[in-house]
PDB file of C-alpha atoms in Angstrom:
ATOM      1  CA  UNK A 206       7.433  21.347  26.790  1.00 64.00           C
ATOM      2  CA  UNK A 207       7.980  17.589  25.776  1.00 95.00           C
ATOM      3  CA  UNK A 208      11.080  15.562  25.650  1.00 97.00           C
ATOM      4  CA  UNK A 209      10.901  13.878  21.554  1.00 98.00           C
ATOM      5  CA  UNK A 210      10.037  10.402  21.888  1.00 98.00           C
ATOM      6  CA  UNK A 211      13.178   7.856  21.613  1.00 98.00           C
ATOM      7  CA  UNK A 212      12.963   5.729  18.313  1.00 98.00           C
ATOM      8  CA  UNK A 213      12.606   2.636  20.127  1.00 98.00           C
ATOM      9  CA  UNK A 214       9.540   3.864  22.410  1.00 98.00           C
ATOM     10  CA  UNK A 215       7.389   5.375  18.879  1.00 98.00           C
ATOM     11  CA  UNK A 216       7.653   1.917  17.663  1.00 98.00           C
ATOM     12  CA  UNK A 217       6.780   0.566  21.102  1.00 98.00           C
ATOM     13  CA  UNK A 218       3.588   3.277  21.141  1.00 98.00           C
ATOM     14  CA  UNK A 219       2.590   2.367  17.389  1.00 98.00           C
ATOM     15  CA  UNK A 220       2.373  -1.078  17.677  1.00 98.00           C
ATOM     16  CA  UNK A 221       0.599  -0.788  21.447  1.00 98.00           C
ATOM     17  CA  UNK A 222      -2.028   1.909  19.500  1.00 98.00           C
ATOM     18  CA  UNK A 223      -2.883  -1.382  16.815  1.00 98.00           C
ATOM     19  CA  UNK A 224      -0.647   0.290  13.951  1.00 98.00           C
ATOM     20  CA  UNK A 225       1.283  -1.871  11.345  1.00 98.00           C
ATOM     21  CA  UNK A 226       4.675  -0.090  11.163  1.00 98.00           C
ATOM     22  CA  UNK A 227       7.446  -0.967   8.684  1.00 98.00           C
ATOM     23  CA  UNK A 228      10.615  -0.018   9.666  1.00 98.00           C
ATOM     24  CA  UNK A 229      13.361   1.778   6.854  1.00 98.00           C
ATOM     25  CA  UNK A 230      16.898   2.115   5.945  1.00 98.00           C
ATOM     26  CA  UNK A 231      18.052   3.424   8.843  1.00 98.00           C
ATOM     27  CA  UNK A 232      15.688   5.892  10.233  1.00 98.00           C
ATOM     28  CA  UNK A 233      16.499   5.716  13.663  1.00 98.00           C
ATOM     29  CA  UNK A 234      19.886   8.240  12.679  1.00 98.00           C
ATOM     30  CA  UNK A 235      18.237   9.456   9.568  1.00 98.00           C
ATOM     31  CA  UNK A 236      17.531  13.313  10.180  1.00 98.00           C
ATOM     32  CA  UNK A 237      18.526  17.182   9.588  1.00 98.00           C
ATOM     33  CA  UNK A 238      19.933  17.489  13.071  1.00 97.00           C
ATOM     34  CA  UNK A 239      23.125  19.067  12.004  1.00 97.00           C
ATOM     35  CA  UNK A 240      20.588  22.201  10.809  1.00 96.00           C
ATOM     36  CA  UNK A 241      19.587  23.069  13.878  1.00 96.00           C
ATOM     37  CA  UNK A 242      17.541  21.589  17.228  1.00 96.00           C
ATOM     38  CA  UNK A 243      14.647  19.339  17.113  1.00 97.00           C
ATOM     39  CA  UNK A 244      12.743  19.509  20.365  1.00 97.00           C
ATOM     40  CA  UNK A 245      10.835  20.944  22.484  1.00 98.00           C
ATOM     41  CA  UNK A 246       8.063  18.835  20.669  1.00 98.00           C
ATOM     42  CA  UNK A 247       4.695  20.329  20.987  1.00 98.00           C
ATOM     43  CA  UNK A 248       2.774  18.578  18.428  1.00 98.00           C
ATOM     44  CA  UNK A 249       1.760  16.378  15.325  1.00 98.00           C
ATOM     45  CA  UNK A 250       1.185  17.959  11.676  1.00 98.00           C
ATOM     46  CA  UNK A 251      -0.584  15.718   9.014  1.00 98.00           C
ATOM     47  CA  UNK A 252       0.480  16.071   5.388  1.00 98.00           C
ATOM     48  CA  UNK A 253       0.078  14.483   1.842  1.00 98.00           C
ATOM     49  CA  UNK A 254       2.340  13.436  -0.276  1.00 98.00           C
ATOM     50  CA  UNK A 255       0.845  14.445  -3.779  1.00 97.00           C
ATOM     51  CA  UNK A 256       2.624  11.139  -5.247  1.00 96.00           C
ATOM     52  CA  UNK A 257       1.003   7.483  -6.172  1.00 95.00           C
ATOM     53  CA  UNK A 258       2.480   4.182  -5.029  1.00 97.00           C
ATOM     54  CA  UNK A 259       4.050   2.883  -1.983  1.00 98.00           C
ATOM     55  CA  UNK A 260       7.310   2.517  -2.705  1.00 97.00           C
ATOM     56  CA  UNK A 261       7.981   5.539  -4.146  1.00 97.00           C
ATOM     57  CA  UNK A 262       6.355   7.233  -1.602  1.00 98.00           C
ATOM     58  CA  UNK A 263       8.279   5.925   1.180  1.00 98.00           C
ATOM     59  CA  UNK A 264      11.512   6.324  -1.144  1.00 98.00           C
ATOM     60  CA  UNK A 265      10.214   9.965  -1.421  1.00 98.00           C
ATOM     61  CA  UNK A 266      10.093  10.625   1.651  1.00 98.00           C
ATOM     62  CA  UNK A 267      13.527   9.224   3.061  1.00 98.00           C
ATOM     63  CA  UNK A 268      15.141  10.471   0.801  1.00 98.00           C
ATOM     64  CA  UNK A 269      13.978  13.658   0.123  1.00 98.00           C
ATOM     65  CA  UNK A 270      14.812  15.632  -3.602  1.00 96.00           C
ATOM     66  CA  UNK A 271      17.326  17.917  -5.398  1.00 95.00           C
ATOM     67  CA  UNK A 272      16.029  21.108  -3.738  1.00 95.00           C
ATOM     68  CA  UNK A 273      14.214  19.495   0.065  1.00 96.00           C
ATOM     69  CA  UNK A 274      16.840  16.887   1.354  1.00 98.00           C
ATOM     70  CA  UNK A 275      14.974  14.120   3.306  1.00 98.00           C
ATOM     71  CA  UNK A 276      14.286  12.413   5.636  1.00 98.00           C
ATOM     72  CA  UNK A 277      10.701  15.010   4.723  1.00 98.00           C
ATOM     73  CA  UNK A 278       8.956  13.433   7.724  1.00 98.00           C
ATOM     74  CA  UNK A 279       8.817  11.009  10.620  1.00 98.00           C
ATOM     75  CA  UNK A 280       6.864   8.063   8.623  1.00 98.00           C
ATOM     76  CA  UNK A 281       4.833   7.736   5.890  1.00 98.00           C
ATOM     77  CA  UNK A 282       1.460   6.259   5.780  1.00 98.00           C
ATOM     78  CA  UNK A 283       0.671   4.513   3.299  1.00 98.00           C
ATOM     79  CA  UNK A 284      -2.821   3.730   1.605  1.00 98.00           C
ATOM     80  CA  UNK A 285      -2.224   0.101   2.803  1.00 98.00           C
ATOM     81  CA  UNK A 286      -2.316   1.643   6.510  1.00 98.00           C
ATOM     82  CA  UNK A 287       1.435   0.686   7.124  1.00 98.00           C
ATOM     83  CA  UNK A 288       3.331   3.713   8.917  1.00 98.00           C
ATOM     84  CA  UNK A 289       6.497   3.294   7.082  1.00 98.00           C
ATOM     85  CA  UNK A 290       9.468   5.192   9.664  1.00 98.00           C
ATOM     86  CA  UNK A 291      11.625   7.149   7.721  1.00 98.00           C
ATOM     87  CA  UNK A 292      13.284   9.748  10.112  1.00 98.00           C
ATOM     88  CA  UNK A 293      14.081   9.936  14.272  1.00 98.00           C
ATOM     89  CA  UNK A 294      15.380  13.632  14.618  1.00 98.00           C
ATOM     90  CA  UNK A 295      14.249  17.054  12.870  1.00 98.00           C
ATOM     91  CA  UNK A 296      13.137  16.337   9.662  1.00 98.00           C
ATOM     92  CA  UNK A 297      12.020  18.918   6.085  1.00 98.00           C
ATOM     93  CA  UNK A 298       8.598  18.929   7.285  1.00 98.00           C
ATOM     94  CA  UNK A 299       6.795  21.596   8.289  1.00 98.00           C
ATOM     95  CA  UNK A 300       8.991  24.480   7.564  1.00 98.00           C
ATOM     96  CA  UNK A 301       8.431  27.696   8.520  1.00 98.00           C
ATOM     97  CA  UNK A 302       5.013  28.814   9.955  1.00 98.00           C
ATOM     98  CA  UNK A 303       2.839  30.847  12.546  1.00 98.00           C
ATOM     99  CA  UNK A 304       3.953  30.879  16.454  1.00 98.00           C
ATOM    100  CA  UNK A 305       0.250  32.322  17.079  1.00 98.00           C
ATOM    101  CA  UNK A 306      -0.525  28.797  16.218  1.00 98.00           C
ATOM    102  CA  UNK A 307       2.615  27.067  18.100  1.00 98.00           C
ATOM    103  CA  UNK A 308       1.055  28.814  21.105  1.00 98.00           C
ATOM    104  CA  UNK A 309      -2.634  27.240  20.680  1.00 98.00           C
ATOM    105  CA  UNK A 310      -0.798  23.616  19.854  1.00 98.00           C
ATOM    106  CA  UNK A 311       0.769  24.221  22.933  1.00 98.00           C
ATOM    107  CA  UNK A 312      -2.242  25.311  25.142  1.00 98.00           C
ATOM    108  CA  UNK A 313      -4.340  23.091  22.997  1.00 97.00           C
ATOM    109  CA  UNK A 314      -6.680  25.664  21.991  1.00 97.00           C
ATOM    110  CA  UNK A 315      -8.183  26.946  19.412  1.00 96.00           C
ATOM    111  CA  UNK A 316      -6.352  27.830  16.136  1.00 98.00           C
ATOM    112  CA  UNK A 317      -5.773  30.672  14.700  1.00 98.00           C
ATOM    113  CA  UNK A 318      -5.883  31.093  11.069  1.00 98.00           C
ATOM    114  CA  UNK A 319      -2.237  31.229   9.856  1.00 98.00           C
ATOM    115  CA  UNK A 320      -0.793  34.656   8.419  1.00 97.00           C
ATOM    116  CA  UNK A 321       2.905  34.329   9.196  1.00 97.00           C
ATOM    117  CA  UNK A 322       5.781  32.516   8.414  1.00 97.00           C
ATOM    118  CA  UNK A 323       8.268  33.289  11.691  1.00 98.00           C
ATOM    119  CA  UNK A 324       8.714  29.948  13.066  1.00 98.00           C
ATOM    120  CA  UNK A 325      10.279  26.878  12.568  1.00 98.00           C
ATOM    121  CA  UNK A 326       8.226  24.238  12.920  1.00 98.00           C
ATOM    122  CA  UNK A 327      11.038  21.353  11.681  1.00 98.00           C
ATOM    123  CA  UNK A 328      11.712  21.898  15.458  1.00 98.00           C
ATOM    124  CA  UNK A 329       8.292  21.533  16.998  1.00 98.00           C
ATOM    125  CA  UNK A 330       5.940  18.856  15.103  1.00 98.00           C
ATOM    126  CA  UNK A 331       6.771  15.481  14.667  1.00 98.00           C
ATOM    127  CA  UNK A 332       5.468  15.077  10.869  1.00 98.00           C
ATOM    128  CA  UNK A 333       3.061  12.174   9.415  1.00 98.00           C
ATOM    129  CA  UNK A 334       3.400  12.331   4.975  1.00 98.00           C
ATOM    130  CA  UNK A 335       0.757  10.175   3.975  1.00 98.00           C
ATOM    131  CA  UNK A 336       0.512   8.637   0.103  1.00 98.00           C
ATOM    132  CA  UNK A 337      -2.159  10.849  -1.564  1.00 98.00           C
ATOM    133  CA  UNK A 338      -2.457  12.781  -4.972  1.00 98.00           C
ATOM    134  CA  UNK A 339      -4.023  15.639  -2.610  1.00 96.00           C
ATOM    135  CA  UNK A 340      -6.348  16.443  -5.882  1.00 96.00           C
ATOM    136  CA  UNK A 341      -9.027  16.361  -3.127  1.00 93.00           C
ATOM    137  CA  UNK A 342     -10.263  13.445  -5.250  1.00 96.00           C
ATOM    138  CA  UNK A 343      -7.497  10.725  -4.341  1.00 97.00           C
ATOM    139  CA  UNK A 344      -9.251   8.224  -2.490  1.00 97.00           C
ATOM    140  CA  UNK A 345      -8.230   7.979   1.455  1.00 98.00           C
ATOM    141  CA  UNK A 346      -8.742   4.311   2.432  1.00 98.00           C
ATOM    142  CA  UNK A 347     -10.156   3.380   5.367  1.00 98.00           C
ATOM    143  CA  UNK A 348      -7.293   1.407   6.738  1.00 98.00           C
ATOM    144  CA  UNK A 349      -4.864   4.920   5.754  1.00 98.00           C
ATOM    145  CA  UNK A 350      -7.130   7.099   8.115  1.00 98.00           C
ATOM    146  CA  UNK A 351      -7.431   4.180  10.480  1.00 98.00           C
ATOM    147  CA  UNK A 352      -3.610   4.347  10.275  1.00 98.00           C
ATOM    148  CA  UNK A 353      -3.257   7.937  10.467  1.00 98.00           C
ATOM    149  CA  UNK A 354      -5.737   8.403  13.677  1.00 98.00           C
ATOM    150  CA  UNK A 355      -3.852   5.371  15.483  1.00 98.00           C
ATOM    151  CA  UNK A 356      -0.017   7.060  14.496  1.00 98.00           C
ATOM    152  CA  UNK A 357      -1.393  10.462  16.157  1.00 98.00           C
ATOM    153  CA  UNK A 358      -3.227   9.546  19.000  1.00 98.00           C
ATOM    154  CA  UNK A 359       0.498   6.849  19.753  1.00 98.00           C
ATOM    155  CA  UNK A 360       2.193  10.046  19.879  1.00 98.00           C
ATOM    156  CA  UNK A 361      -0.555  12.107  21.884  1.00 98.00           C
ATOM    157  CA  UNK A 362      -0.953   9.259  24.521  1.00 98.00           C
ATOM    158  CA  UNK A 363       2.590   9.121  25.028  1.00 98.00           C
ATOM    159  CA  UNK A 364       3.330  13.373  25.527  1.00 98.00           C
ATOM    160  CA  UNK A 365      -0.376  13.651  27.515  1.00 98.00           C
ATOM    161  CA  UNK A 366      -1.447  15.439  24.583  1.00 98.00           C
ATOM    162  CA  UNK A 367      -5.272  15.729  23.367  1.00 98.00           C
ATOM    163  CA  UNK A 368      -6.066  15.856  19.686  1.00 98.00           C
ATOM    164  CA  UNK A 369      -5.853  19.449  19.640  1.00 98.00           C
ATOM    165  CA  UNK A 370      -2.279  18.933  19.419  1.00 98.00           C
ATOM    166  CA  UNK A 371      -3.201  17.354  15.669  1.00 98.00           C
ATOM    167  CA  UNK A 372      -2.510  19.769  12.469  1.00 98.00           C
ATOM    168  CA  UNK A 373      -2.727  19.883   9.322  1.00 98.00           C
ATOM    169  CA  UNK A 374      -0.231  21.847   7.380  1.00 98.00           C
ATOM    170  CA  UNK A 375      -2.197  24.134   5.872  1.00 98.00           C
ATOM    171  CA  UNK A 376      -3.291  24.917   9.468  1.00 98.00           C
ATOM    172  CA  UNK A 377       1.012  26.337  10.340  1.00 98.00           C
ATOM    173  CA  UNK A 378       0.836  28.085   7.135  1.00 98.00           C
ATOM    174  CA  UNK A 379      -1.081  30.076   4.680  1.00 97.00           C
ATOM    175  CA  UNK A 380       0.790  28.195   1.885  1.00 97.00           C
ATOM    176  CA  UNK A 381      -0.117  25.523   1.906  1.00 97.00           C
ATOM    177  CA  UNK A 382      -3.345  23.120   1.388  1.00 96.00           C
ATOM    178  CA  UNK A 383      -2.292  19.808   2.841  1.00 97.00           C
ATOM    179  CA  UNK A 384      -4.020  17.856   3.485  1.00 98.00           C
ATOM    180  CA  UNK A 385      -6.679  17.851   1.184  1.00 97.00           C
ATOM    181  CA  UNK A 386      -9.337  15.279   1.139  1.00 97.00           C
ATOM    182  CA  UNK A 387     -10.307  14.782   4.329  1.00 97.00           C
ATOM    183  CA  UNK A 388     -10.890  17.729   7.013  1.00 98.00           C
ATOM    184  CA  UNK A 389      -9.285  18.154  10.103  1.00 98.00           C
ATOM    185  CA  UNK A 390     -11.450  18.780  12.513  1.00 98.00           C
ATOM    186  CA  UNK A 391     -13.287  15.423  11.336  1.00 98.00           C
ATOM    187  CA  UNK A 392      -9.568  13.791  12.221  1.00 98.00           C
ATOM    188  CA  UNK A 393      -9.601  14.866  15.274  1.00 98.00           C
ATOM    189  CA  UNK A 394     -12.556  13.744  16.596  1.00 98.00           C
ATOM    190  CA  UNK A 395     -11.328  10.574  15.331  1.00 98.00           C
ATOM    191  CA  UNK A 396      -8.156  10.769  17.626  1.00 98.00           C
ATOM    192  CA  UNK A 397     -10.368  12.748  20.727  1.00 98.00           C
ATOM    193  CA  UNK A 398     -12.771   9.416  20.758  1.00 98.00           C
ATOM    194  CA  UNK A 399      -9.459   7.279  20.456  1.00 98.00           C
ATOM    195  CA  UNK A 400      -7.761   8.801  23.099  1.00 98.00           C
ATOM    196  CA  UNK A 401     -10.892   8.367  25.650  1.00 94.00           C
TER     197      UNK A 401
END
């Protein structure tokens, strides 16, 4: 059981991990808390955006869409490796997923294949939306992968979690394919090395 990180501690943790941080508009007060609780937090979820262009991506993740209001994550990670903070609190990123997966994340154990949509992931997970077309061909620059690794490690370090607390959206629900273009196992290995 972990209390969500404060906005100021979030920035400090990211910067201590060597992340380039940009604060977007009123991100500290931008959330969906009126729709339900945020926390306890148990892990970090990684997504791809199906977008191209840093400004367009960050604006979309902050503002959301007509059918899904923002913020759509806590941070938007652009191809240049910048983590743009877009929300603090409940965010529309995880949606419904499998409670068996949540239990595995809490236990930092091997993940089962998701086959249910019975648990509100927006309550329990931090989310990072990462600029990428999500077609399997759009490249993931080294700077961006490094930023994803560092941002996830910063939250793991803050909460005393290990790399098993970091999952992809596709590991939460069988309705999603993100992130596409690298494996979550490879990302978790990088995070584990950084946390040593």
